């Protein structure tokens, strides 16, 4: 791959960042008409409604990645206010979902000129899905809305799935184009990259990325979206097959991991207890 790496890419002009709770990001995606929007994972209805009001937008669709409350808590109020369709994973029982989705489905929102492919990414939860769009308006870069599966510099905890499932899910996301903007659901980047440095102290791209993330946070700026090529270069959970990460896993296990799943599982468990 010859992707150029950008640690702080310019966000899409059509995606609005809506911070919520202590570290969540809810994503509002403007339609091509500039008047309608879709929302991804509205954990907090009031936070979304405030931005809809200030931007003069109507809500045309709700997209959900998984069932956790900080991702779906705002659905009842927004659905009542807007009567819009609610898309979500068929494999999870989420109240309000009237358009259940399976892996390989596509969504077309014609009025907004939006189209998404649905990618199954079980691991954090059993039915977790991600939404991928090849292009958002005139900006040719693809965008991925991946909930709590792939984070900037890290990955979600395995609440319902196995390490093999999560690794498989992350592999599917890692295969997307390098210039893809990764819209994850939490600002965990500095803590993730601090852990990543413990795994791969010799990774120079990772050192540079952590420095840039620290300075952005010091200025009160978001580190999300990131770029997929940057994840491939610095995120240890996409690098479990690399000799450096396997060596770190061996250090934790006291023996070489049997395979890439073993390497992934060892660093995921390490991250759970890393301070
Ligand atoms: Zn979650």
Coordinates of C-alpha atoms and ligand atoms in Angstrom, one line a residue:
X1 CA 0.0 0.0 0.0
X2 CA 1.4 3.4 -0.9
X3 CA -1.2 5.5 1.0
X4 CA 0.2 8.7 2.4
X5 CA -0.6 9.0 6.1
X6 CA -2.3 11.9 7.7
X7 CA -2.8 11.9 11.4
X8 CA -5.2 14.9 11.5
X9 CA -7.0 14.8 8.2
X10 CA -9.5 17.6 7.3
X11 CA -13.0 16.3 8.3
X12 CA -15.7 16.0 5.7
X13 CA -17.6 19.3 5.3
X14 CA -20.9 17.4 5.4
X15 CA -20.2 15.7 8.8
X16 CA -20.9 17.6 12.0
X17 CA -19.4 16.6 15.2
X18 CA -21.8 16.6 18.2
X19 CA -20.0 15.9 21.5
X20 CA -22.1 14.2 24.2
X21 CA -21.6 12.8 27.7
X22 CA -18.0 12.8 28.8
X23 CA -16.3 11.5 25.6
X24 CA -18.9 10.4 23.0
X25 CA -19.1 11.8 19.5
X26 CA -22.5 11.7 17.7
X27 CA -22.3 12.3 14.0
X28 CA -24.8 14.4 11.9
X29 CA -24.4 14.0 8.2
X30 CA -25.9 16.7 6.0
X31 CA -27.8 15.8 2.9
X32 CA -26.7 17.2 -0.4
X33 CA -29.7 19.6 -0.2
X34 CA -28.2 21.2 2.9
X35 CA -31.6 21.0 4.7
X36 CA -31.9 17.4 5.8
X37 CA -29.5 15.3 7.9
X38 CA -29.0 11.7 9.1
X39 CA -27.6 11.0 12.5
X40 CA -25.3 8.1 13.6
X41 CA -25.7 6.7 17.1
X42 CA -27.7 9.5 18.8
X43 CA -27.1 8.6 22.4
X44 CA -28.4 12.0 23.5
X45 CA -31.5 13.5 21.8
X46 CA -31.1 16.9 23.2
X47 CA -27.6 17.3 21.9
X48 CA -28.7 16.4 18.4
X49 CA -31.8 18.6 18.6
X50 CA -29.7 21.6 19.6
X51 CA -27.5 21.2 16.5
X52 CA -30.5 20.5 14.2
X53 CA -32.1 23.8 15.4
X54 CA -29.0 25.9 15.1
X55 CA -28.2 24.6 11.6
X56 CA -31.8 24.7 10.4
X57 CA -31.8 21.0 9.6
X58 CA -34.6 18.4 9.6
X59 CA -33.8 14.8 10.7
X60 CA -34.4 12.3 7.9
X61 CA -32.8 9.1 9.2
X62 CA -31.3 7.5 12.2
X63 CA -28.4 5.0 11.8
X64 CA -27.4 2.8 14.7
X65 CA -24.3 0.6 15.1
X66 CA -25.1 -1.3 18.2
X67 CA -27.4 -1.5 21.2
X68 CA -25.5 0.3 24.0
X69 CA -27.4 3.1 25.7
X70 CA -24.8 5.8 24.9
X71 CA -25.5 5.1 21.2
X72 CA -29.3 4.6 21.2
X73 CA -30.6 6.6 24.2
X74 CA -31.9 9.4 22.0
X75 CA -33.8 7.3 19.6
X76 CA -37.3 7.4 21.2
X77 CA -37.4 11.2 21.5
X78 CA -35.9 11.8 18.0
X79 CA -38.2 9.3 16.4
X80 CA -41.2 10.9 18.1
X81 CA -40.1 14.4 17.1
X82 CA -39.2 13.5 13.4
X83 CA -41.0 10.3 12.5
X84 CA -37.9 9.3 10.5
X85 CA -36.8 5.7 9.7
X86 CA -34.4 4.0 12.1
X87 CA -31.8 1.7 10.7
X88 CA -30.0 -0.8 13.0
X89 CA -28.5 -4.3 13.2
X90 CA -31.1 -7.0 12.8
X91 CA -29.1 -9.2 15.2
X92 CA -29.7 -6.8 18.2
X93 CA -33.1 -6.0 19.8
X94 CA -33.1 -2.2 19.7
X95 CA -36.5 -0.5 20.4
X96 CA -37.5 1.7 17.5
X97 CA -35.5 0.1 14.8
X98 CA -37.9 -0.3 11.8
X99 CA -35.3 -1.0 9.1
X100 CA -33.2 -3.9 10.4
X101 CA -30.0 -4.5 8.5
X102 CA -27.7 -7.4 7.7
X103 CA -24.2 -7.6 6.5
X104 CA -24.0 -6.7 2.8
X105 CA -27.1 -4.6 2.8
X106 CA -27.0 -1.1 1.3
X107 CA -29.0 1.9 2.4
X108 CA -29.9 4.7 -0.1
X109 CA -31.2 7.9 1.2
X110 CA -32.1 9.6 -2.1
X111 CA -33.3 12.9 -0.7
X112 CA -29.9 13.3 1.1
X113 CA -27.9 11.8 -1.8
X114 CA -26.3 9.4 0.7
X115 CA -25.5 5.7 0.2
X116 CA -24.0 3.4 2.8
X117 CA -22.8 -0.2 2.7
X118 CA -23.4 -2.2 5.9
X119 CA -20.4 -4.1 7.2
X120 CA -20.9 -6.7 10.0
X121 CA -18.3 -6.1 12.8
X122 CA -19.2 -8.4 15.7
X123 CA -16.9 -8.4 18.8
X124 CA -17.8 -5.4 21.0
X125 CA -21.4 -6.6 20.7
X126 CA -22.8 -9.6 18.9
X127 CA -24.6 -7.7 16.2
X128 CA -22.4 -4.6 15.8
X129 CA -22.5 -3.1 12.3
X130 CA -20.5 -0.3 10.6
X131 CA -21.6 2.1 7.8
X132 CA -19.3 2.8 4.9
X133 CA -19.8 5.3 2.2
X134 CA -17.5 5.6 -0.9
X135 CA -18.0 9.3 -1.3
X136 CA -19.7 12.2 0.5
X137 CA -20.5 14.9 -1.9
X138 CA -17.6 16.5 -3.8
X139 CA -15.1 15.2 -1.2
X140 CA -13.8 12.0 -2.8
X141 CA -12.6 10.4 0.4
X142 CA -14.7 7.5 1.7
X143 CA -16.1 7.6 5.3
X144 CA -16.6 4.9 7.8
X145 CA -18.9 5.2 10.8
X146 CA -17.8 2.3 13.0
X147 CA -19.3 2.9 16.5
X148 CA -17.3 1.1 19.2
X149 CA -15.4 -1.3 16.9
X150 CA -12.3 0.5 15.6
X151 CA -11.2 3.5 17.6
X152 CA -8.4 6.0 16.7
X153 CA -5.4 4.0 18.0
X154 CA -7.5 1.2 19.6
X155 CA -10.5 -1.0 19.5
X156 CA -13.6 -1.6 21.5
X157 CA -13.8 -3.9 24.5
X158 CA -15.0 -7.5 23.8
X159 CA -18.3 -7.5 25.7
X160 CA -20.1 -10.1 23.7
X161 CA -17.7 -11.4 21.1
X162 CA -14.5 -13.4 20.9
X163 CA -11.0 -12.2 20.0
X164 CA -11.2 -14.1 16.7
X165 CA -14.5 -12.4 15.8
X166 CA -13.2 -8.9 16.7
X167 CA -9.9 -9.5 14.8
X168 CA -11.9 -10.7 11.8
X169 CA -14.1 -7.6 12.0
X170 CA -11.1 -5.3 12.3
X171 CA -9.5 -7.0 9.3
X172 CA -12.6 -6.2 7.2
X173 CA -12.3 -2.5 8.2
X174 CA -8.6 -2.4 7.7
X175 CA -9.1 -3.6 4.1
X176 CA -11.0 -0.4 3.2
X177 CA -9.2 2.4 1.2
X178 CA -6.3 4.1 3.2
X179 CA -7.8 7.6 2.7
X180 CA -11.1 6.5 4.4
X181 CA -12.0 8.9 7.2
X182 CA -12.7 6.9 10.4
X183 CA -15.6 8.3 12.4
X184 CA -15.5 6.4 15.7
X185 CA -17.8 7.1 18.6
X186 CA -15.4 8.1 21.4
X187 CA -12.5 10.5 22.1
X188 CA -10.2 7.8 23.4
X189 CA -7.2 8.6 21.2
X190 CA -4.6 9.7 23.7
X191 CA -5.2 6.9 26.1
X192 CA -5.2 4.4 23.2
X193 CA -2.0 5.7 21.7
X194 CA -0.3 5.8 25.1
X195 CA -1.0 2.1 25.4
X196 CA 0.1 1.5 21.8
X197 CA 3.5 3.1 22.7
X198 CA 3.9 0.4 25.4
X199 CA 3.2 -2.3 22.8
X200 CA 5.4 -0.8 20.1
X201 CA 8.0 1.6 21.6
X202 CA 10.0 1.5 18.4
X203 CA 7.2 2.6 16.1
X204 CA 8.1 6.1 15.0
X205 CA 4.8 6.9 13.2
X206 CA 3.1 6.0 16.4
X207 CA 5.3 8.4 18.4
X208 CA 4.5 11.2 16.0
X209 CA 0.8 10.5 16.1
X210 CA 0.7 10.5 19.9
X211 CA 2.5 13.9 19.9
X212 CA 0.0 15.4 17.4
X213 CA -3.0 13.9 19.4
X214 CA -1.7 15.4 22.6
X215 CA -1.3 18.8 21.1
X216 CA -4.7 18.8 19.5
X217 CA -6.3 17.8 22.9
X218 CA -4.3 20.6 24.6
X219 CA -6.0 23.0 22.2
X220 CA -9.4 21.4 22.9
X221 CA -9.7 19.9 19.4
X222 CA -11.1 16.5 18.5
X223 CA -8.7 13.8 17.2
X224 CA -11.6 12.1 15.3
X225 CA -12.0 11.6 12.4
X226 CA -8.7 9.8 11.8
X227 CA -7.5 8.2 8.6
X228 CA -7.5 4.5 8.0
X229 CA -3.9 4.4 6.7
X230 CA -2.9 5.9 10.0
X231 CA -4.6 3.1 11.8
X232 CA -2.8 0.5 9.8
X233 CA 0.5 2.2 10.7
X234 CA -0.1 2.9 14.4
X235 CA -3.0 0.9 15.8
X236 CA -1.7 -2.2 17.6
X237 CA -5.1 -4.0 17.1
X238 CA -4.7 -3.8 13.3
X239 CA -1.0 -4.9 13.7
X240 CA -1.4 -8.1 15.7
X241 CA 0.4 -10.0 12.9
X242 CA 3.5 -7.7 13.0
X243 CA 6.7 -9.1 14.6
X244 CA 6.9 -6.1 17.0
X245 CA 3.3 -6.7 18.3
X246 CA 3.8 -10.4 18.5
X247 CA 6.9 -9.9 20.6
X248 CA 5.0 -7.7 23.0
X249 CA 2.2 -10.3 23.2
X250 CA 4.9 -12.9 23.9
X251 CA 6.1 -10.7 26.7
X252 CA 2.7 -10.8 28.3
X253 CA 2.0 -14.5 27.7
X254 CA 5.5 -15.7 28.6
X255 CA 5.6 -17.6 25.3
X256 CA 5.1 -16.8 21.7
X257 CA 1.4 -16.5 20.7
X258 CA 0.2 -19.4 18.7
X259 CA -1.2 -17.2 15.9
X260 CA -2.4 -13.7 15.1
X261 CA -5.6 -14.3 17.1
X262 CA -3.4 -15.2 20.2
X263 CA -1.4 -12.1 19.7
X264 CA -4.5 -9.9 19.3
X265 CA -6.1 -11.5 22.4
X266 CA -3.0 -10.9 24.5
X267 CA -2.8 -7.2 23.8
X268 CA -6.6 -6.7 24.1
X269 CA -6.3 -8.3 27.6
X270 CA -3.3 -6.2 28.4
X271 CA -5.2 -3.0 27.4
X272 CA -8.0 -3.9 29.8
X273 CA -5.6 -3.6 32.8
X274 CA -3.2 -1.0 31.4
X275 CA -2.9 2.2 33.5
Ligands
LIG1 ZN1 -20.6 0.2 23.0

